[in-house]
Tab-separated table of C-alpha atoms in Angstrom:
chain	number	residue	atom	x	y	z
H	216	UNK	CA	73.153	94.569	142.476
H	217	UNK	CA	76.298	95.485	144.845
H	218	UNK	CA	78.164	92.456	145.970
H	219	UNK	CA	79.742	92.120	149.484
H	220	UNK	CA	83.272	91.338	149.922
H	221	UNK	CA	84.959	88.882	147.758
H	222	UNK	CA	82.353	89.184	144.811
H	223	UNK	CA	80.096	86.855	146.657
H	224	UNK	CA	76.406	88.166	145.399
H	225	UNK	CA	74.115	89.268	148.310
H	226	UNK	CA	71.690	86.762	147.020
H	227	UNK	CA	72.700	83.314	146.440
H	228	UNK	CA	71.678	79.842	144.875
H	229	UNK	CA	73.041	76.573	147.321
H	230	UNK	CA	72.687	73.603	146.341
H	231	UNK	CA	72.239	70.965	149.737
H	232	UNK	CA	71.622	67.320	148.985
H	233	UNK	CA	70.935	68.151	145.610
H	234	UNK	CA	68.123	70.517	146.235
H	235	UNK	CA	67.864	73.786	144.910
H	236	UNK	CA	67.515	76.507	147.633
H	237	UNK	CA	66.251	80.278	147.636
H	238	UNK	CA	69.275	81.902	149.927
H	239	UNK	CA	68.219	85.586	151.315
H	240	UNK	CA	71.271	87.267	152.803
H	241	UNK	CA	71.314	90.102	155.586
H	242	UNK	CA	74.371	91.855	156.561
H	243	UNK	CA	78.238	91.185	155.303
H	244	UNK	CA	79.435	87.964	154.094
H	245	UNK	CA	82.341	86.559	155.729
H	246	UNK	CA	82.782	82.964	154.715
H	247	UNK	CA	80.447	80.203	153.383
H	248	UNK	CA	81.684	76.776	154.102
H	249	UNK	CA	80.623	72.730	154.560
H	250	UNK	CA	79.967	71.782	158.178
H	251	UNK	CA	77.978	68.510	158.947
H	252	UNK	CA	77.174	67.404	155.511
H	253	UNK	CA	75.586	70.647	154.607
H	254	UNK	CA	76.359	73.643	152.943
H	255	UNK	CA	76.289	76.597	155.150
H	256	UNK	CA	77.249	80.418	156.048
H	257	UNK	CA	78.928	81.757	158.547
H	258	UNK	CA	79.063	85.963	159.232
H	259	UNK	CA	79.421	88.361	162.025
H	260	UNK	CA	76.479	88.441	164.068
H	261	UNK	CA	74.051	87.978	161.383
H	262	UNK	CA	71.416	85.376	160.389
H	263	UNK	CA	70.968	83.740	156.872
H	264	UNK	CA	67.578	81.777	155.663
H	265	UNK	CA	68.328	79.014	153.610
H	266	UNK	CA	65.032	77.747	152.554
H	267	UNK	CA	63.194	78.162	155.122
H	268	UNK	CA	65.810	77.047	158.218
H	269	UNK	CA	67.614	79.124	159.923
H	270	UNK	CA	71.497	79.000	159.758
H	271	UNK	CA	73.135	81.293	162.864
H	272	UNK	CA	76.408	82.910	163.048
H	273	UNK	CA	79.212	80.497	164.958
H	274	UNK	CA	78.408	82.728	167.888
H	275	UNK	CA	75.007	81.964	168.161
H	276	UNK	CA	73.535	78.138	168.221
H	277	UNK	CA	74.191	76.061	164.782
H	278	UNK	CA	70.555	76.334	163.485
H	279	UNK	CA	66.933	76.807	164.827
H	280	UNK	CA	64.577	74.698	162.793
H	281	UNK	CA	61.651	75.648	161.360
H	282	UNK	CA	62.371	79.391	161.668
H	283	UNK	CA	62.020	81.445	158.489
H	284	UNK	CA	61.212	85.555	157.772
H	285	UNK	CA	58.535	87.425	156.595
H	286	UNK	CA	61.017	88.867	154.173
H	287	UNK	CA	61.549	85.998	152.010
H	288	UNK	CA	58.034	87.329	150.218
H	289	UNK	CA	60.569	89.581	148.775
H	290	UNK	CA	60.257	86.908	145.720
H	291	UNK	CA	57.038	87.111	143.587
H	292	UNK	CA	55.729	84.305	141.490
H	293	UNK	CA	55.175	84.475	138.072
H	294	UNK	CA	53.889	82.465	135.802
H	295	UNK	CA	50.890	82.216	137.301
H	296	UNK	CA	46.993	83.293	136.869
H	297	UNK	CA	45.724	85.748	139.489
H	298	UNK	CA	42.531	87.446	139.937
H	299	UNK	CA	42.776	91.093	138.947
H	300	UNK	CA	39.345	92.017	139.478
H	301	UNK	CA	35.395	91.035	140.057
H	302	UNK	CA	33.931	90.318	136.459
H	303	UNK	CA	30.771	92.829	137.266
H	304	UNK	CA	33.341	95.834	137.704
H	305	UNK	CA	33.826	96.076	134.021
H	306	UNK	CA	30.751	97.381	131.854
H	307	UNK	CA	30.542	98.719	128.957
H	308	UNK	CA	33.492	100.460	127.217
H	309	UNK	CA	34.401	101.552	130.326
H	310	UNK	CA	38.104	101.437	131.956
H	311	UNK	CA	38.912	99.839	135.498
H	312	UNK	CA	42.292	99.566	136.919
H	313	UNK	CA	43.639	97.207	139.347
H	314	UNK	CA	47.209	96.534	140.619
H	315	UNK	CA	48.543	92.967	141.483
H	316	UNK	CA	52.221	92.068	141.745
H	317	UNK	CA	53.305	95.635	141.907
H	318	UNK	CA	52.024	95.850	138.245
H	319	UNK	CA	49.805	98.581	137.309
H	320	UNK	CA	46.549	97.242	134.966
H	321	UNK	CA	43.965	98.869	133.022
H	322	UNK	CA	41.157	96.065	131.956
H	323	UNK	CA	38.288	96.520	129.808
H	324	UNK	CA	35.826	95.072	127.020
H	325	UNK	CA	36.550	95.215	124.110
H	326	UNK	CA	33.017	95.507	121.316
H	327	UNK	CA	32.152	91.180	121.843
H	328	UNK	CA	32.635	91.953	125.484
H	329	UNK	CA	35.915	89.807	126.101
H	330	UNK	CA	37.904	91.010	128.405
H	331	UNK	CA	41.630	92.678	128.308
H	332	UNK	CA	44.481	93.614	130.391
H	333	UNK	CA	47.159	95.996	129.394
H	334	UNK	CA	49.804	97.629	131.532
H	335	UNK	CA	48.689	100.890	132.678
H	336	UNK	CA	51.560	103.020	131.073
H	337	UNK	CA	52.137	104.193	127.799
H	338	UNK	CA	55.335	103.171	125.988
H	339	UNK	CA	55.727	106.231	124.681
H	340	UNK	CA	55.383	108.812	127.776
H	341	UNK	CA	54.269	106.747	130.638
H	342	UNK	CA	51.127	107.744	130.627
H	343	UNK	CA	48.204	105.946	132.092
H	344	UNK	CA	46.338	104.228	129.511
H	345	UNK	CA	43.482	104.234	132.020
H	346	UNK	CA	43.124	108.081	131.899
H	347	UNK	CA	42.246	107.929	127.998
H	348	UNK	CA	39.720	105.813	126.281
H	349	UNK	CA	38.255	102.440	124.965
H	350	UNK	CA	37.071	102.103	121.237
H	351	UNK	CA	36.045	98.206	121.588
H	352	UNK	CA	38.818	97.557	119.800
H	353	UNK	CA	42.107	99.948	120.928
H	354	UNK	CA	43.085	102.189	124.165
H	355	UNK	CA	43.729	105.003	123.134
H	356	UNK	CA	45.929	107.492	125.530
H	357	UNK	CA	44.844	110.702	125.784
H	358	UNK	CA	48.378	112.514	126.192
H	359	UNK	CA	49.351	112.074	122.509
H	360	UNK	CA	46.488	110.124	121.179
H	361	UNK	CA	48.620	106.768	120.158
H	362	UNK	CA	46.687	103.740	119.997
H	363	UNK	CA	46.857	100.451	120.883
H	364	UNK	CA	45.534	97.021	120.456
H	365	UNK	CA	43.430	96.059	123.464
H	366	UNK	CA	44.411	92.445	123.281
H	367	UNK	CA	47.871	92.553	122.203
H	368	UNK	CA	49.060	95.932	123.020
H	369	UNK	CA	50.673	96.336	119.488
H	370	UNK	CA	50.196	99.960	118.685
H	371	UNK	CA	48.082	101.014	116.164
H	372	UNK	CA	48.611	104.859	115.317
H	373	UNK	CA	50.158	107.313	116.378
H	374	UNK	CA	48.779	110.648	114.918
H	375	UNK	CA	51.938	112.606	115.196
H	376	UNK	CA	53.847	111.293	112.565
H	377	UNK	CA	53.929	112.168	109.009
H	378	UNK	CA	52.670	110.131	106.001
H	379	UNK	CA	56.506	109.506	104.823
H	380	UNK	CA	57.810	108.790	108.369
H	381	UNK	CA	59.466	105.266	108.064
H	382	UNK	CA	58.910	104.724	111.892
H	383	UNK	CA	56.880	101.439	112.287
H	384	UNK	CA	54.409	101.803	115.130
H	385	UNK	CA	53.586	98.314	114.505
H	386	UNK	CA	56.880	97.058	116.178
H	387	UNK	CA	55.825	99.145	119.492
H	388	UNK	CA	53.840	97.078	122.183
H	389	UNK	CA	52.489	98.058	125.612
H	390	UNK	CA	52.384	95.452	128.036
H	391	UNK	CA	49.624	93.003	127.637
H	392	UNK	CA	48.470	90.092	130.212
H	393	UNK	CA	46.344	87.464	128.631
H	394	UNK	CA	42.949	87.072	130.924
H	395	UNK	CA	39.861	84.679	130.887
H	396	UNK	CA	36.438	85.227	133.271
H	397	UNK	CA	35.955	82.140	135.363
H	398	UNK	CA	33.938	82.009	138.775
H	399	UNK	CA	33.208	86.133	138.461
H	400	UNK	CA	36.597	87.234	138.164
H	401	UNK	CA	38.695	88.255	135.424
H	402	UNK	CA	41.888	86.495	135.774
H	403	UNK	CA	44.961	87.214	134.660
H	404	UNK	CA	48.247	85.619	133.754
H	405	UNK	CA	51.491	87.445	134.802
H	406	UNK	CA	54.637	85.995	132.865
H	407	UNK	CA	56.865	88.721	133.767
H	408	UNK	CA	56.002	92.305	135.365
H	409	UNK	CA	56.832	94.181	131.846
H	410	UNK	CA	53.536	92.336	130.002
H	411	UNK	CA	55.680	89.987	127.335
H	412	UNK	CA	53.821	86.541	127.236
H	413	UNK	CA	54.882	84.406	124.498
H	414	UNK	CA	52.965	85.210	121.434
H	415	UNK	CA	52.489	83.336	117.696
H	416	UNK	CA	53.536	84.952	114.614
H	417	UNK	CA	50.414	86.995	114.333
H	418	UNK	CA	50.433	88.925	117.533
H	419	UNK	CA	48.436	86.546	120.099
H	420	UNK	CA	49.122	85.245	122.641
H	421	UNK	CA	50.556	81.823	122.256
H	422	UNK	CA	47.993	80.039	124.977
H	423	UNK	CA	49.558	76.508	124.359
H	424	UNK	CA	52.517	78.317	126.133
H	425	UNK	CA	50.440	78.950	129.490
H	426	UNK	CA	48.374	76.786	131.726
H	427	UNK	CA	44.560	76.883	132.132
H	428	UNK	CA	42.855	78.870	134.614
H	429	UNK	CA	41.782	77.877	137.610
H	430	UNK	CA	38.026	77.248	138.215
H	431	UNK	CA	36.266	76.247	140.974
H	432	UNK	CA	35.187	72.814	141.013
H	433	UNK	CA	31.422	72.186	140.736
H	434	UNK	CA	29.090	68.808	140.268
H	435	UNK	CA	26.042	70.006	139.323
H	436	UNK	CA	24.443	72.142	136.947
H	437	UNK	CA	22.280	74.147	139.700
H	438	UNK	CA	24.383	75.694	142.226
H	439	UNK	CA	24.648	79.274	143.974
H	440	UNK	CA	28.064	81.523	144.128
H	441	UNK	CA	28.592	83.924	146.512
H	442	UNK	CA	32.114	86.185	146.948
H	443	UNK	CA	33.733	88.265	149.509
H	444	UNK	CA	36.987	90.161	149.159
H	445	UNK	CA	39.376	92.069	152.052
H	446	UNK	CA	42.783	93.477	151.840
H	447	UNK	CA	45.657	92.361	154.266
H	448	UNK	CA	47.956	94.560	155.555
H	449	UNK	CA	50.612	92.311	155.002
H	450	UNK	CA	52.825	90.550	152.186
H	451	UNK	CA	51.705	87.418	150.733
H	452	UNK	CA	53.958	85.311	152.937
H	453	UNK	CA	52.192	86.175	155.753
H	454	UNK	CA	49.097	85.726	154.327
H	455	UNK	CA	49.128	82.663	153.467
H	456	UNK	CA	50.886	81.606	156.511
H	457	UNK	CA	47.143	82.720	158.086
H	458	UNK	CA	45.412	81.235	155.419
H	459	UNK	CA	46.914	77.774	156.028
H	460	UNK	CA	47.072	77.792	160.173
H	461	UNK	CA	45.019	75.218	161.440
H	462	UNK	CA	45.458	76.105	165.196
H	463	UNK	CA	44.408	79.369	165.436
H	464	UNK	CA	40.766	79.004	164.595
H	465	UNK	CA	39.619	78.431	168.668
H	466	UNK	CA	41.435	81.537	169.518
H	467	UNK	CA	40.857	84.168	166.824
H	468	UNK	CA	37.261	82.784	165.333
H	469	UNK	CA	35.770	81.784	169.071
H	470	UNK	CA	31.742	82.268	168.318
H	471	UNK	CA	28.921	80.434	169.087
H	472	UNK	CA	28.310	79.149	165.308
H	473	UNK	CA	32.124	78.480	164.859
H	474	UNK	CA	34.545	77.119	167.794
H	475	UNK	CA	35.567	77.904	171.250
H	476	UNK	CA	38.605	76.800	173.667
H	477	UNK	CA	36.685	74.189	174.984
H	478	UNK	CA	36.352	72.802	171.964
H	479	UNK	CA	40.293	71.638	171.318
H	480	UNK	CA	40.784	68.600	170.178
H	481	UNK	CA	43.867	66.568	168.904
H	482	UNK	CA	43.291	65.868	165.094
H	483	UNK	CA	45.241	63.679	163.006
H	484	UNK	CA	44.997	64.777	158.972
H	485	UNK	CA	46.887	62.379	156.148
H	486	UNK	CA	48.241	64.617	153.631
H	487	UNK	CA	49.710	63.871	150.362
H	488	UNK	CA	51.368	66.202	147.455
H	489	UNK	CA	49.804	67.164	144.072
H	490	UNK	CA	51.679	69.283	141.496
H	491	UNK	CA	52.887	72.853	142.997
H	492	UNK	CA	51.263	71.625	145.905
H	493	UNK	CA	49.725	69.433	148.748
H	494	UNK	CA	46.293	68.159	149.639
H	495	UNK	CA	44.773	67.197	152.592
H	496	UNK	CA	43.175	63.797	151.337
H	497	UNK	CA	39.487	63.615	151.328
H	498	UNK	CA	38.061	62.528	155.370
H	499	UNK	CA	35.208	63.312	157.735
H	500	UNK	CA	35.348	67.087	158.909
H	501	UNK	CA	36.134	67.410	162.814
H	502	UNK	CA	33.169	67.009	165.001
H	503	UNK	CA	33.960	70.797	166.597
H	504	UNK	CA	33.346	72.264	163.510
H	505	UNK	CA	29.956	73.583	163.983
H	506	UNK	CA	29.220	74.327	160.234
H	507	UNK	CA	29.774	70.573	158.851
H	508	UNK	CA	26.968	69.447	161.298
H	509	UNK	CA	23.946	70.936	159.659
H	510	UNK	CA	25.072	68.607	156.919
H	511	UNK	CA	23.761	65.508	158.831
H	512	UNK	CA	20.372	66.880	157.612
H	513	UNK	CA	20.706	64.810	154.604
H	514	UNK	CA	21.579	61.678	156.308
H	515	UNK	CA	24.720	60.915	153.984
H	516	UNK	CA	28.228	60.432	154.697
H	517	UNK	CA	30.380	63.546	154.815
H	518	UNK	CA	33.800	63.998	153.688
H	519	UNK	CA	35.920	67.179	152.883
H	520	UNK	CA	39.409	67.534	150.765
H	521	UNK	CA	41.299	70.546	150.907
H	522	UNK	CA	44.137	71.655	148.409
H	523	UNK	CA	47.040	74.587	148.695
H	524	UNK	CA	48.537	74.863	145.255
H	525	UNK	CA	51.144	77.578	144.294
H	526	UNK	CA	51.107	80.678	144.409
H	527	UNK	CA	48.495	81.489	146.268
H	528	UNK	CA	45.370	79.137	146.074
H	529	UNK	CA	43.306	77.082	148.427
H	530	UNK	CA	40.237	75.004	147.833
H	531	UNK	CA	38.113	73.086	149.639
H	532	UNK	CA	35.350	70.261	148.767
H	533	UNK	CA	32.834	69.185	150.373
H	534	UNK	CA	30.390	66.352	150.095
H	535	UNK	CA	27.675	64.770	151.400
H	536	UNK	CA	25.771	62.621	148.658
H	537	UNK	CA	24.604	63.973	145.795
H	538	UNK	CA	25.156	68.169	147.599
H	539	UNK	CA	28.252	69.611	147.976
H	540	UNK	CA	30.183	73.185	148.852
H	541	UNK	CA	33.358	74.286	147.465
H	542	UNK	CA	35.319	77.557	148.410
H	543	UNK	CA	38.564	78.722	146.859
H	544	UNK	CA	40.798	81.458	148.856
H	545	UNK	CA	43.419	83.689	146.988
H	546	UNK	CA	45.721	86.080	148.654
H	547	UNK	CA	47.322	87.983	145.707
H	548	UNK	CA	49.520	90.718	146.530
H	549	UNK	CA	48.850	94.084	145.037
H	550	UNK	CA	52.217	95.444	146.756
H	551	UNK	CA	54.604	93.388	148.557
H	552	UNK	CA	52.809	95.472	151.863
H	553	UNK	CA	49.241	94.547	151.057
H	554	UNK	CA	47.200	91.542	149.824
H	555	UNK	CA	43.676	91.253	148.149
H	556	UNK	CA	41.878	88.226	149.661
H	557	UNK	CA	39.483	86.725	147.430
H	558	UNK	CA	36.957	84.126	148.651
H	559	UNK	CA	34.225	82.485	146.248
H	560	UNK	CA	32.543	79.719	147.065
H	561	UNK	CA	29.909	77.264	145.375
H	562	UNK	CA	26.824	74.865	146.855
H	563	UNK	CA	23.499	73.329	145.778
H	564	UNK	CA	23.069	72.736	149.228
H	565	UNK	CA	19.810	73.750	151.169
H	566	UNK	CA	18.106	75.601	148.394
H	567	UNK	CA	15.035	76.587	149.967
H	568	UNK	CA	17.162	78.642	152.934
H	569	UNK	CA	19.093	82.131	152.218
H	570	UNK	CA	22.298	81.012	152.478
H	571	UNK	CA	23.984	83.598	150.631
H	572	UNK	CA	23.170	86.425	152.832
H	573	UNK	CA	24.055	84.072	156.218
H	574	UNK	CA	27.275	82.959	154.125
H	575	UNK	CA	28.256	86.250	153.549
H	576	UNK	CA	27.454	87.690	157.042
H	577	UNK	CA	29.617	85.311	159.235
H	578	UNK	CA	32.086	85.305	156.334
H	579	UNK	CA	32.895	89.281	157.041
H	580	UNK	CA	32.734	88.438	160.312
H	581	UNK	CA	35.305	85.306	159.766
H	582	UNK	CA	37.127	87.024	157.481
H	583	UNK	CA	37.190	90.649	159.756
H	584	UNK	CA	38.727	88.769	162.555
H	585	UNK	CA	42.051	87.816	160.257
H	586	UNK	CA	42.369	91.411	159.212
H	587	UNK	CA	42.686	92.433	162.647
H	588	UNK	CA	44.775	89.326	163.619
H	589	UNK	CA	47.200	90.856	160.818
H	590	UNK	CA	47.132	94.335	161.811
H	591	UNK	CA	47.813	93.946	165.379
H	592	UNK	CA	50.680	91.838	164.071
H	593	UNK	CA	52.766	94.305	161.917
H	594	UNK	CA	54.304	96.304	164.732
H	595	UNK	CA	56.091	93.195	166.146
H	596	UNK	CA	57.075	91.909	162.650
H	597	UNK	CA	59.035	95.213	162.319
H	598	UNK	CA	61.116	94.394	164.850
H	599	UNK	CA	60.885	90.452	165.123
H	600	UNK	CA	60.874	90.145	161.238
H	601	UNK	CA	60.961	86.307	161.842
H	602	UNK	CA	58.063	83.612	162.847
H	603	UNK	CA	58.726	80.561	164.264
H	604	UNK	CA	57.136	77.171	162.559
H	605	UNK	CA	56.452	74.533	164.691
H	606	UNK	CA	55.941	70.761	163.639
H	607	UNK	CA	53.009	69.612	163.018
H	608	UNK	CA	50.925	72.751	163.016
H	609	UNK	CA	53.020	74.778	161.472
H	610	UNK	CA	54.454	72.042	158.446
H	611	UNK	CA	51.735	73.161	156.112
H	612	UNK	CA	53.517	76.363	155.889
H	613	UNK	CA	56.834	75.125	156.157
H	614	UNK	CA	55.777	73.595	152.989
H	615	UNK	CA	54.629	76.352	151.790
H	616	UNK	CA	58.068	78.009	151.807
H	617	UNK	CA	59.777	75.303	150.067
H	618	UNK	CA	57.248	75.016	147.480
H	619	UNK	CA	58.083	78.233	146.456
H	620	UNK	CA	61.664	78.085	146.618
H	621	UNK	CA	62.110	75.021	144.726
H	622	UNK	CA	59.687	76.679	142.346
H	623	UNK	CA	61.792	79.915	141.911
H	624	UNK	CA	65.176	77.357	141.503
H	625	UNK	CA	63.305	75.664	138.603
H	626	UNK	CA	62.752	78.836	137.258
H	627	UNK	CA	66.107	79.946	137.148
H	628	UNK	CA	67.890	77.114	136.433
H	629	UNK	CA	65.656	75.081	134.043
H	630	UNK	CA	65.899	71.314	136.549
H	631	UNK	CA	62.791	69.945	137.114
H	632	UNK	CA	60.877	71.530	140.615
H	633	UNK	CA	61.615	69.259	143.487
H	634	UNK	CA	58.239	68.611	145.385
H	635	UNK	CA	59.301	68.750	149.722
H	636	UNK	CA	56.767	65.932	149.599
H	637	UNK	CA	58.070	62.270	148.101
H	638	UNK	CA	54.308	60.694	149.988
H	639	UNK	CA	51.593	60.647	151.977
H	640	UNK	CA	52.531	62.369	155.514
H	641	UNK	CA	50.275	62.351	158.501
H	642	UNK	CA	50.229	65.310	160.560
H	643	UNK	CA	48.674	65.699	164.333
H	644	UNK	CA	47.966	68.794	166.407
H	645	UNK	CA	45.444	70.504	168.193
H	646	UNK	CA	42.893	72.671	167.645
């Protein structure tokens, strides 16, 4: 990585008030120094993010709060599940790829039908894997014919080699990603980009060493699923940002069935933080949101709780009685340029109306109007590569940032993750 003057790395780790922060440098460094109680740095015309507020140059004003770039997406997560792909793409013996994280993946079955992930590229020759051929129980590639272990990606022959050779194919390894199926996706668990999980003496994967995957809450044993998917033009930052907005819903989503201008109202939400995350505590849905009110048909109170955990996740629950809906929303990036949405959500709610073909209708719609929200936005992120978060409308995403930079400085130094929330907060805005 080449250092500016002075040795000083391009990319930094401060330390203010005992918080770890993510530092993303532009331009020359000049001098970093302690003004105010804080740690700061100063350049020549150029702007530094320090997680997630803006420190200026000393010829522009001290700081702008609240303003962070698009760029700081530059940092992927891992250690983390993700959904690679829908569950019903992979039949048979056949051999689907997929790309999340900038990572290239071949998935399959293996002869019980449990899925695998490897890293599309052969140790040997970087060759797909995906161009050659499932067995139910190795890939094989199909440039020189070496196999390996769909599950652990230890290699299991290589054809090449003579009977006295002492070269131990056992000892080679492509990239494998431990995945589960939960909700109608295979999921997949991305400990580093190269495919080294930690594994037990035998070869597998050491799953006390990873967390559980996510699955979509549910309280009953009848319910209906339903799933839509979309790519984003965009990089997971921004993504989310969208995901999380609550203010733009009367402008970008105004329908008949949804909201309009007229409908603005001030709301007042009490949030509170869970781990990697925050939650908006469990309270009645705003009267303007059209889709709550057909639950008064069952007469019961109605309440709805929505959670953002890291990196990517956001659920919501809703109840009324003994029915409920839950949704979960994923933006995982495939490159740091574009984003697979994933939406799935879960009811037992009105079972003698077609609500999956009415959910997923408006849903396009719904979801349509955020692509094009995001694509109309691009050009002016080129040049403006900055937005602007305002309090309170914008502190969910302000969050958001320094969630993930406190979760990157646990990473690299090994403290505990310092959560931006220490308690309940109440936010108020309108929308």
């Amino acid at each position: 990585m080449a250092t500016p003057r002075g040795g000083i790395r391009k990319r930094l780790r401060l330390i203010e008030r005992g918080e770890h922060f993510r530092f993303c440098y532009q331009g020359s460094l000049k001098s970093a120094e302690k003004q105010s109680g804080h740690l700061c740095v100063a350049g020549e015309g150029d702007r530094y993010i320090i997680g997630g507020r803006l420190r200026t140059t000393m010829n522009q004003p001290q700081s702008i709060p609240g303003v962070t770039a698009s760029s700081i997406d530059g940092e992927l997560l891992w250690g983390f599940w993700y959904p690679a792909q829908r569950s019903d793409k992979i039949r048979g013996r056949g051999l689907v790829t997929s790309t999340r994280l900038e990572v290239p993946l071949v998935l399959g079955r293996d002869s019980a039908g449990k899925t695998f992930a490897l890293r599309d590229v052969c140790p040997h020759r970087a060759f797909p894997l995906s161009a050659g051929q499932c067995d139910g129980q190795t890939v094989e590639c199909t440039y020189h014919g070496w196999r390996f272990d769909a599950h652990t990606g230890q290699c299991r022959e290589i054809p090449s080699i003579a009977s006295d050779s002492k070269l131990q194919c056992d000892r080679i390894f492509a990239g494998s990603f431990p995945c589960e199926e939960r909700d109608g996706y295979v999921w997949v668990y991305f400990a580093n980009p190269e495919g080294r999980a930690a594994r037990l003496p035998d070869g597998q994967v050491d799953r006390g060493a990873i967390p559980p995957v996510l699955e979509l809450p549910k309280f009953s044993k009848r319910y209906r699923i339903a799933h839509l998917t979309a790519d984003l033009a965009c990089s997971m930052d921004t993504g989310i940002v969208g995901l999380m907005d609550p203010a733009h819903g009367p402008f970008v989503h105004q329908s008949w069935w949804w909201r309009s201008r007229r409908s603005i109202r001030e709301k007042q939400k009490t949030f509170e933080p869970i781990p990697n995350g925050f939650r908006m505590s469990s309270h009645a849905p705003s009267a303007n949101s059209g889709p709550y009110k057909l639950l008064r048909f069952y007469g019961d109170e109605i309440t709805t709780q929505i959670d953002f955990e890291l990196p990517n996740v956001r659920t919501e629950q809703v109840r009324c009685g003994a029915y409920w809906f839950t949704n979960r929303t994923t933006v995982t990036p495939i490159r740091r340029d574009l984003c697979r949405l994933d939406f799935v959500a879960a009811w037992n709610l009105f079972r003698w109306f077609p609500v999956t073909p009415i959910l997923k209708f408006f849903g396009k719609r719904f979801i349509a109007q955020d692509q094009d929200v995001i694509d109309r936005q691009q050009p002016g992120l080129k040049v403006q590569p900055r937005m602007m978060l305002i309090d309170d409308a914008d502190r969910q995403a302000r969050w958001y940032f320094q969630l993930k930079a406190a979760y990157l400085a646990a990473q690299q130094t090994g403290a505990p993750m310092t959560h931006p929330l220490d308690g309940p907060v109440t936010l108020r805005w309108r929308s």
